[in-house]
Every structure is written in structure tokens, then in C-alpha cells.
Amino acid sequence: MNERFVKHATFVVERTYAASPERVYQAWADPIAKAKWFSKPEIFDFQVGGREYSSGGPPDGPIFTFDANYQELVPEQRIVYTYTLDSNSTRISVSITTVELIKVEGGTKLIFTEQGAFFDGHDTPEVREHGTNVMLDALGKLFEGEV
């Protein structure tokens, strides 16, 4: 029998984008815009109580399933959601994520805080934080050349 355990962790990733809080919020709220920097959703209901669902992965690799529920939305200021992440049929984590958008001179400071429970070594906070950095870099590319 495999040992079962949970690793709890919190990490924070910050970015400053040369785009308004309205524009950054819209990049999360619009499924077409979001698909340019995140996985394309199969379900996208961006409202409190709404769900976002996507499933996919690399060729010949595991299928990752992201299943989120929006808990709080404050336009241009805050997005809070909970989500599960599965690899094939194995649940690898459950998290709560808070995205804060703060207007700063020349753009928006984004503060991404994730509090997660990572199961049985299938995923780690370090790997998730790395993936979040890659994701937020991809989001930033959306705003390049816009002013």
C-alpha cells in the first residue's frame, strides 16, 4: 500500500503589468482572452458560484483536469476561486486562489496567492509555483504592445 499524505502550502507570486486593472480583470473574465494564456475552458461561467472547467495535456502525457468554482468577484479588484486538479483519474491537489489587482502608476500590480493541499507527492507546491510563474508570464504577453 502506498503511503498517503498531504502537504499544505501557501505561495505568493506578484507581477506588475502595463495595463489597467480593468484590462487585467477582463483577461481573466473573458473566455476568449483567457484561452490565450491559460487552457481553453470547456465550461466558463465567470460569476460568483460559477464554474470553470478544462481538461487536456501534452501528447502521450497525462490528462490534467482543472475544475474551479468562483467564490468572490470584485470587478477590477479581486478574483477568488477554489479548484481541484486531477492527473488522469488521480486527484493531486485542492486549492483556494486569490488574485488581487491593485492600480499602480503605469498599470496594475497583480498579487496571486494560492493556499493548497497537495496529495501523496503527485504534485508539489514548488512545481505549482513554477507553473504559476509561467502562467502569469503568459498573461503578461497579452499586454505587450498595448498602452
Short mmCIF file of N, CA and C in Angstrom, two decimals:
data_model
loop_
_atom_site.label_atom_id
_atom_site.label_comp_id
_atom_site.label_asym_id
_atom_site.label_seq_id
_atom_site.Cartn_x
_atom_site.Cartn_y
_atom_site.Cartn_z
N MET A 1 0.84 -1.19 0.00
CA MET A 1 0.00 0.00 0.00
C MET A 1 0.88 1.25 0.00
N ASN A 2 0.53 2.22 -0.84
CA ASN A 2 1.28 3.46 -0.89
C ASN A 2 0.94 4.34 0.30
N GLU A 3 1.98 5.03 0.78
CA GLU A 3 1.76 5.95 1.90
C GLU A 3 0.94 7.14 1.42
N ARG A 4 -0.07 7.51 2.20
CA ARG A 4 -0.90 8.66 1.89
C ARG A 4 -0.49 9.82 2.78
N PHE A 5 -0.35 11.02 2.19
CA PHE A 5 -0.03 12.19 2.99
C PHE A 5 -0.49 13.44 2.26
N VAL A 6 -0.57 14.52 2.99
CA VAL A 6 -0.96 15.81 2.45
C VAL A 6 0.11 16.82 2.81
N LYS A 7 0.55 17.60 1.83
CA LYS A 7 1.46 18.70 2.10
C LYS A 7 0.67 20.00 1.89
N HIS A 8 0.60 20.80 2.94
CA HIS A 8 -0.09 22.09 2.87
C HIS A 8 0.93 23.18 2.60
N ALA A 9 0.56 24.13 1.76
CA ALA A 9 1.50 25.21 1.46
C ALA A 9 0.75 26.42 0.95
N THR A 10 1.38 27.56 1.15
CA THR A 10 0.90 28.83 0.59
C THR A 10 2.06 29.46 -0.15
N PHE A 11 1.79 29.97 -1.34
CA PHE A 11 2.80 30.74 -2.05
C PHE A 11 2.16 31.98 -2.65
N VAL A 12 2.99 32.99 -2.87
CA VAL A 12 2.54 34.25 -3.43
C VAL A 12 3.44 34.60 -4.61
N VAL A 13 2.82 34.97 -5.72
CA VAL A 13 3.55 35.40 -6.92
C VAL A 13 3.01 36.78 -7.30
N GLU A 14 3.90 37.72 -7.55
CA GLU A 14 3.49 39.08 -7.91
C GLU A 14 4.00 39.44 -9.29
N ARG A 15 3.21 40.22 -9.99
CA ARG A 15 3.59 40.77 -11.29
C ARG A 15 3.05 42.19 -11.37
N THR A 16 3.72 43.03 -12.13
CA THR A 16 3.20 44.34 -12.47
C THR A 16 3.09 44.40 -13.99
N TYR A 17 1.90 44.72 -14.46
CA TYR A 17 1.62 44.77 -15.89
C TYR A 17 1.34 46.21 -16.32
N ALA A 18 1.77 46.56 -17.51
CA ALA A 18 1.49 47.88 -18.09
C ALA A 18 0.11 47.85 -18.74
N ALA A 19 -0.88 47.60 -17.92
CA ALA A 19 -2.28 47.55 -18.36
C ALA A 19 -3.14 47.95 -17.17
N SER A 20 -4.30 48.51 -17.44
CA SER A 20 -5.19 48.94 -16.37
C SER A 20 -5.77 47.74 -15.62
N PRO A 21 -6.22 47.96 -14.37
CA PRO A 21 -6.89 46.87 -13.65
C PRO A 21 -8.10 46.34 -14.43
N GLU A 22 -8.80 47.23 -15.15
CA GLU A 22 -9.95 46.79 -15.94
C GLU A 22 -9.52 45.81 -17.03
N ARG A 23 -8.41 46.12 -17.69
CA ARG A 23 -7.90 45.26 -18.76
C ARG A 23 -7.41 43.92 -18.21
N VAL A 24 -6.71 43.94 -17.08
CA VAL A 24 -6.21 42.70 -16.49
C VAL A 24 -7.38 41.84 -16.02
N TYR A 25 -8.36 42.45 -15.39
CA TYR A 25 -9.54 41.71 -14.94
C TYR A 25 -10.25 41.07 -16.13
N GLN A 26 -10.37 41.83 -17.22
CA GLN A 26 -11.04 41.32 -18.42
C GLN A 26 -10.31 40.11 -19.00
N ALA A 27 -8.98 40.08 -18.87
CA ALA A 27 -8.21 38.93 -19.36
C ALA A 27 -8.53 37.66 -18.59
N TRP A 28 -9.04 37.78 -17.37
CA TRP A 28 -9.49 36.64 -16.58
C TRP A 28 -10.96 36.34 -16.84
N ALA A 29 -11.75 37.40 -17.11
CA ALA A 29 -13.21 37.27 -17.17
C ALA A 29 -13.74 36.84 -18.53
N ASP A 30 -12.97 37.03 -19.58
CA ASP A 30 -13.42 36.72 -20.94
C ASP A 30 -12.81 35.39 -21.38
N PRO A 31 -13.63 34.40 -21.75
CA PRO A 31 -13.08 33.08 -22.09
C PRO A 31 -12.16 33.10 -23.31
N ILE A 32 -12.40 33.97 -24.27
CA ILE A 32 -11.53 34.03 -25.45
C ILE A 32 -10.16 34.60 -25.07
N ALA A 33 -10.17 35.67 -24.27
CA ALA A 33 -8.91 36.26 -23.80
C ALA A 33 -8.17 35.27 -22.91
N LYS A 34 -8.88 34.61 -22.02
CA LYS A 34 -8.22 33.70 -21.07
C LYS A 34 -7.59 32.51 -21.80
N ALA A 35 -8.23 32.04 -22.86
CA ALA A 35 -7.70 30.89 -23.61
C ALA A 35 -6.36 31.22 -24.28
N LYS A 36 -6.02 32.51 -24.39
CA LYS A 36 -4.74 32.90 -24.98
C LYS A 36 -3.58 32.70 -24.02
N TRP A 37 -3.84 32.61 -22.71
CA TRP A 37 -2.76 32.46 -21.73
C TRP A 37 -2.99 31.32 -20.73
N PHE A 38 -4.14 30.69 -20.78
CA PHE A 38 -4.48 29.57 -19.90
C PHE A 38 -5.11 28.51 -20.77
N SER A 39 -5.43 27.37 -20.22
CA SER A 39 -6.06 26.33 -21.03
C SER A 39 -7.45 26.79 -21.48
N LYS A 40 -7.84 26.33 -22.67
CA LYS A 40 -9.15 26.71 -23.22
C LYS A 40 -10.23 26.00 -22.41
N PRO A 41 -11.16 26.78 -21.83
CA PRO A 41 -12.18 26.15 -20.99
C PRO A 41 -13.27 25.45 -21.79
N GLU A 42 -13.73 24.34 -21.25
CA GLU A 42 -14.88 23.64 -21.81
C GLU A 42 -16.17 24.20 -21.18
N ILE A 43 -16.04 24.66 -19.93
CA ILE A 43 -17.12 25.34 -19.22
C ILE A 43 -16.53 26.62 -18.68
N PHE A 44 -17.23 27.74 -18.89
CA PHE A 44 -16.73 29.02 -18.38
C PHE A 44 -17.92 29.88 -17.98
N ASP A 45 -18.16 29.96 -16.68
CA ASP A 45 -19.27 30.72 -16.12
C ASP A 45 -18.69 31.65 -15.06
N PHE A 46 -18.19 32.81 -15.52
CA PHE A 46 -17.46 33.74 -14.66
C PHE A 46 -18.44 34.60 -13.88
N GLN A 47 -18.92 34.03 -12.78
CA GLN A 47 -19.78 34.73 -11.83
C GLN A 47 -19.65 34.01 -10.49
N VAL A 48 -19.99 34.70 -9.41
CA VAL A 48 -19.93 34.05 -8.10
C VAL A 48 -20.83 32.83 -8.14
N GLY A 49 -20.28 31.68 -7.75
CA GLY A 49 -20.99 30.40 -7.82
C GLY A 49 -20.81 29.71 -9.16
N GLY A 50 -20.20 30.40 -10.12
CA GLY A 50 -19.98 29.83 -11.45
C GLY A 50 -18.79 28.89 -11.47
N ARG A 51 -18.67 28.18 -12.56
CA ARG A 51 -17.66 27.12 -12.70
C ARG A 51 -16.81 27.36 -13.95
N GLU A 52 -15.53 26.99 -13.82
CA GLU A 52 -14.64 26.92 -14.97
C GLU A 52 -14.05 25.51 -14.98
N TYR A 53 -14.05 24.90 -16.17
CA TYR A 53 -13.60 23.51 -16.28
C TYR A 53 -12.81 23.37 -17.58
N SER A 54 -11.64 22.77 -17.47
CA SER A 54 -10.86 22.44 -18.67
C SER A 54 -10.10 21.14 -18.42
N SER A 55 -9.85 20.44 -19.51
CA SER A 55 -9.16 19.16 -19.42
C SER A 55 -8.27 19.01 -20.66
N GLY A 56 -7.05 18.56 -20.44
CA GLY A 56 -6.14 18.36 -21.57
C GLY A 56 -4.73 18.11 -21.07
N GLY A 57 -3.83 18.00 -22.01
CA GLY A 57 -2.44 17.78 -21.63
C GLY A 57 -1.59 17.53 -22.86
N PRO A 58 -0.32 17.28 -22.62
CA PRO A 58 0.59 17.06 -23.74
C PRO A 58 0.32 15.73 -24.44
N PRO A 59 0.70 15.63 -25.74
CA PRO A 59 0.55 14.34 -26.43
C PRO A 59 1.30 13.24 -25.66
N ASP A 60 0.69 12.10 -25.53
CA ASP A 60 1.28 10.94 -24.84
C ASP A 60 1.57 11.22 -23.37
N GLY A 61 0.96 12.27 -22.81
CA GLY A 61 1.17 12.59 -21.40
C GLY A 61 -0.13 12.46 -20.64
N PRO A 62 -0.09 12.77 -19.37
CA PRO A 62 -1.31 12.69 -18.56
C PRO A 62 -2.32 13.75 -18.98
N ILE A 63 -3.57 13.47 -18.71
CA ILE A 63 -4.65 14.43 -18.91
C ILE A 63 -4.84 15.16 -17.58
N PHE A 64 -4.69 16.49 -17.61
CA PHE A 64 -4.90 17.30 -16.41
C PHE A 64 -6.28 17.92 -16.48
N THR A 65 -7.01 17.84 -15.37
CA THR A 65 -8.35 18.40 -15.29
C THR A 65 -8.38 19.47 -14.22
N PHE A 66 -8.71 20.69 -14.63
CA PHE A 66 -8.84 21.85 -13.76
C PHE A 66 -10.34 22.10 -13.59
N ASP A 67 -10.82 22.09 -12.35
CA ASP A 67 -12.25 22.26 -12.07
C ASP A 67 -12.39 23.29 -10.96
N ALA A 68 -12.80 24.51 -11.34
CA ALA A 68 -12.83 25.64 -10.41
C ALA A 68 -14.24 26.14 -10.18
N ASN A 69 -14.43 26.74 -9.01
CA ASN A 69 -15.67 27.44 -8.67
C ASN A 69 -15.31 28.83 -8.16
N TYR A 70 -15.97 29.84 -8.72
CA TYR A 70 -15.71 31.22 -8.32
C TYR A 70 -16.44 31.52 -7.01
N GLN A 71 -15.67 32.01 -6.03
CA GLN A 71 -16.20 32.28 -4.70
C GLN A 71 -16.50 33.76 -4.48
N GLU A 72 -15.66 34.64 -5.05
CA GLU A 72 -15.88 36.08 -4.93
C GLU A 72 -15.28 36.77 -6.13
N LEU A 73 -16.01 37.73 -6.66
CA LEU A 73 -15.53 38.54 -7.78
C LEU A 73 -15.84 39.99 -7.46
N VAL A 74 -14.79 40.81 -7.42
CA VAL A 74 -14.93 42.25 -7.26
C VAL A 74 -14.29 42.85 -8.51
N PRO A 75 -15.10 43.30 -9.47
CA PRO A 75 -14.54 43.77 -10.74
C PRO A 75 -13.38 44.74 -10.57
N GLU A 76 -12.33 44.46 -11.35
CA GLU A 76 -11.10 45.24 -11.39
C GLU A 76 -10.30 45.21 -10.09
N GLN A 77 -10.71 44.38 -9.10
CA GLN A 77 -10.01 44.36 -7.82
C GLN A 77 -9.64 42.97 -7.32
N ARG A 78 -10.57 42.01 -7.42
CA ARG A 78 -10.29 40.72 -6.77
C ARG A 78 -11.05 39.59 -7.44
N ILE A 79 -10.36 38.44 -7.54
CA ILE A 79 -10.94 37.20 -8.04
C ILE A 79 -10.55 36.12 -7.03
N VAL A 80 -11.52 35.40 -6.50
CA VAL A 80 -11.24 34.31 -5.56
C VAL A 80 -11.95 33.06 -6.08
N TYR A 81 -11.17 31.98 -6.20
CA TYR A 81 -11.76 30.72 -6.65
C TYR A 81 -11.11 29.55 -5.93
N THR A 82 -11.87 28.48 -5.83
CA THR A 82 -11.34 27.21 -5.32
C THR A 82 -11.28 26.26 -6.50
N TYR A 83 -10.30 25.35 -6.47
CA TYR A 83 -10.23 24.41 -7.58
C TYR A 83 -9.57 23.10 -7.19
N THR A 84 -9.93 22.07 -7.94
CA THR A 84 -9.27 20.78 -7.84
C THR A 84 -8.44 20.60 -9.11
N LEU A 85 -7.35 19.84 -8.98
CA LEU A 85 -6.54 19.50 -10.14
C LEU A 85 -6.32 17.99 -10.10
N ASP A 86 -6.68 17.34 -11.20
CA ASP A 86 -6.51 15.89 -11.33
C ASP A 86 -5.51 15.60 -12.43
N SER A 87 -4.76 14.53 -12.26
CA SER A 87 -3.89 14.00 -13.30
C SER A 87 -4.44 12.62 -13.65
N ASN A 88 -4.95 12.50 -14.88
CA ASN A 88 -5.75 11.33 -15.25
C ASN A 88 -6.87 11.19 -14.23
N SER A 89 -6.99 10.09 -13.55
CA SER A 89 -8.09 9.94 -12.59
C SER A 89 -7.63 10.15 -11.15
N THR A 90 -6.43 10.69 -10.96
CA THR A 90 -5.89 10.89 -9.61
C THR A 90 -6.00 12.35 -9.20
N ARG A 91 -6.66 12.60 -8.10
CA ARG A 91 -6.73 13.96 -7.55
C ARG A 91 -5.36 14.29 -6.97
N ILE A 92 -4.76 15.39 -7.45
CA ILE A 92 -3.41 15.74 -6.99
C ILE A 92 -3.39 16.95 -6.06
N SER A 93 -4.46 17.77 -6.10
CA SER A 93 -4.49 18.91 -5.18
C SER A 93 -5.87 19.55 -5.14
N VAL A 94 -6.07 20.31 -4.06
CA VAL A 94 -7.23 21.17 -3.90
C VAL A 94 -6.68 22.50 -3.38
N SER A 95 -7.12 23.61 -3.99
CA SER A 95 -6.57 24.92 -3.63
C SER A 95 -7.63 25.99 -3.55
N ILE A 96 -7.28 27.06 -2.82
CA ILE A 96 -8.02 28.32 -2.88
C ILE A 96 -7.03 29.35 -3.41
N THR A 97 -7.47 30.13 -4.38
CA THR A 97 -6.62 31.12 -5.02
C THR A 97 -7.27 32.49 -4.92
N THR A 98 -6.46 33.48 -4.56
CA THR A 98 -6.90 34.86 -4.53
C THR A 98 -6.02 35.66 -5.47
N VAL A 99 -6.65 36.38 -6.40
CA VAL A 99 -5.96 37.26 -7.33
C VAL A 99 -6.37 38.68 -6.98
N GLU A 100 -5.40 39.48 -6.53
CA GLU A 100 -5.67 40.88 -6.20
C GLU A 100 -5.11 41.76 -7.31
N LEU A 101 -5.87 42.77 -7.70
CA LEU A 101 -5.45 43.72 -8.72
C LEU A 101 -5.40 45.10 -8.08
N ILE A 102 -4.22 45.70 -8.10
CA ILE A 102 -4.01 46.99 -7.45
C ILE A 102 -3.51 47.98 -8.49
N LYS A 103 -4.22 49.09 -8.62
CA LYS A 103 -3.81 50.13 -9.57
C LYS A 103 -2.52 50.77 -9.07
N VAL A 104 -1.52 50.82 -9.93
CA VAL A 104 -0.26 51.48 -9.63
C VAL A 104 0.05 52.41 -10.80
N GLU A 105 1.00 53.30 -10.59
CA GLU A 105 1.37 54.20 -11.67
C GLU A 105 1.85 53.38 -12.87
N GLY A 106 1.22 53.61 -14.00
CA GLY A 106 1.60 52.92 -15.22
C GLY A 106 0.98 51.55 -15.42
N GLY A 107 0.10 51.11 -14.50
CA GLY A 107 -0.50 49.80 -14.73
C GLY A 107 -1.16 49.18 -13.52
N THR A 108 -0.94 47.87 -13.40
CA THR A 108 -1.59 47.07 -12.37
C THR A 108 -0.60 46.13 -11.71
N LYS A 109 -0.63 46.11 -10.39
CA LYS A 109 0.12 45.10 -9.64
C LYS A 109 -0.85 43.95 -9.37
N LEU A 110 -0.46 42.75 -9.76
CA LEU A 110 -1.26 41.55 -9.53
C LEU A 110 -0.57 40.75 -8.44
N ILE A 111 -1.33 40.38 -7.41
CA ILE A 111 -0.83 39.53 -6.34
C ILE A 111 -1.64 38.24 -6.37
N PHE A 112 -0.97 37.14 -6.68
CA PHE A 112 -1.60 35.82 -6.81
C PHE A 112 -1.19 35.00 -5.58
N THR A 113 -2.16 34.65 -4.74
CA THR A 113 -1.89 33.85 -3.54
C THR A 113 -2.63 32.54 -3.66
N GLU A 114 -1.90 31.44 -3.54
CA GLU A 114 -2.53 30.12 -3.57
C GLU A 114 -2.25 29.39 -2.27
N GLN A 115 -3.32 28.85 -1.68
CA GLN A 115 -3.23 28.01 -0.49
C GLN A 115 -3.68 26.63 -0.92
N GLY A 116 -2.78 25.66 -0.85
CA GLY A 116 -3.11 24.36 -1.39
C GLY A 116 -2.87 23.19 -0.46
N ALA A 117 -3.59 22.13 -0.75
CA ALA A 117 -3.36 20.82 -0.14
C ALA A 117 -2.92 19.92 -1.30
N PHE A 118 -1.68 19.44 -1.23
CA PHE A 118 -1.07 18.64 -2.30
C PHE A 118 -0.98 17.19 -1.81
N PHE A 119 -1.52 16.28 -2.62
CA PHE A 119 -1.75 14.91 -2.15
C PHE A 119 -0.70 13.92 -2.61
N ASP A 120 -0.17 13.18 -1.64
CA ASP A 120 0.60 11.95 -1.86
C ASP A 120 1.82 12.11 -2.77
N GLY A 121 2.35 13.33 -2.87
CA GLY A 121 3.55 13.56 -3.68
C GLY A 121 3.31 13.60 -5.18
N HIS A 122 2.04 13.59 -5.61
CA HIS A 122 1.74 13.65 -7.05
C HIS A 122 2.04 15.03 -7.62
N ASP A 123 2.02 16.03 -6.78
CA ASP A 123 2.36 17.40 -7.15
C ASP A 123 2.99 18.03 -5.93
N THR A 124 3.72 19.12 -6.13
CA THR A 124 4.35 19.80 -5.00
C THR A 124 4.09 21.30 -5.11
N PRO A 125 4.16 22.00 -4.00
CA PRO A 125 3.99 23.45 -4.05
C PRO A 125 5.04 24.11 -4.96
N GLU A 126 6.25 23.59 -4.97
CA GLU A 126 7.31 24.16 -5.79
C GLU A 126 7.00 24.04 -7.28
N VAL A 127 6.50 22.89 -7.68
CA VAL A 127 6.13 22.69 -9.09
C VAL A 127 4.95 23.60 -9.45
N ARG A 128 3.97 23.71 -8.55
CA ARG A 128 2.81 24.55 -8.81
C ARG A 128 3.20 26.03 -8.90
N GLU A 129 4.09 26.45 -8.00
CA GLU A 129 4.54 27.84 -8.04
C GLU A 129 5.28 28.14 -9.35
N HIS A 130 6.11 27.20 -9.79
CA HIS A 130 6.80 27.37 -11.08
C HIS A 130 5.77 27.51 -12.21
N GLY A 131 4.77 26.63 -12.22
CA GLY A 131 3.74 26.70 -13.25
C GLY A 131 2.96 28.01 -13.20
N THR A 132 2.73 28.52 -12.00
CA THR A 132 2.04 29.81 -11.85
C THR A 132 2.88 30.94 -12.42
N ASN A 133 4.19 30.91 -12.19
CA ASN A 133 5.07 31.92 -12.78
C ASN A 133 5.00 31.89 -14.31
N VAL A 134 5.03 30.69 -14.88
CA VAL A 134 4.93 30.55 -16.34
C VAL A 134 3.59 31.09 -16.83
N MET A 135 2.51 30.77 -16.11
CA MET A 135 1.17 31.22 -16.47
C MET A 135 1.07 32.74 -16.43
N LEU A 136 1.59 33.36 -15.37
CA LEU A 136 1.49 34.82 -15.25
C LEU A 136 2.40 35.53 -16.24
N ASP A 137 3.49 34.89 -16.64
CA ASP A 137 4.32 35.44 -17.72
C ASP A 137 3.53 35.43 -19.03
N ALA A 138 2.80 34.34 -19.27
CA ALA A 138 1.99 34.25 -20.49
C ALA A 138 0.88 35.31 -20.47
N LEU A 139 0.28 35.55 -19.31
CA LEU A 139 -0.71 36.61 -19.18
C LEU A 139 -0.08 37.95 -19.54
N GLY A 140 1.12 38.21 -19.07
CA GLY A 140 1.80 39.46 -19.36
C GLY A 140 2.04 39.69 -20.84
N LYS A 141 2.28 38.63 -21.59
CA LYS A 141 2.50 38.76 -23.04
C LYS A 141 1.26 39.30 -23.74
N LEU A 142 0.09 39.06 -23.15
CA LEU A 142 -1.15 39.58 -23.70
C LEU A 142 -1.15 41.11 -23.75
N PHE A 143 -0.46 41.73 -22.80
CA PHE A 143 -0.48 43.19 -22.68
C PHE A 143 0.69 43.88 -23.38
N GLU A 144 1.65 43.11 -23.88
CA GLU A 144 2.79 43.70 -24.54
C GLU A 144 2.35 44.47 -25.78
N GLY A 145 2.84 45.67 -25.92
CA GLY A 145 2.48 46.48 -27.06
C GLY A 145 1.18 47.23 -26.90
N GLU A 146 0.46 47.01 -25.80
CA GLU A 146 -0.77 47.76 -25.55
C GLU A 146 -0.45 48.92 -24.62
N VAL A 147 -0.96 50.07 -24.92
CA VAL A 147 -0.87 51.20 -23.98
C VAL A 147 -1.92 52.21 -24.38
#
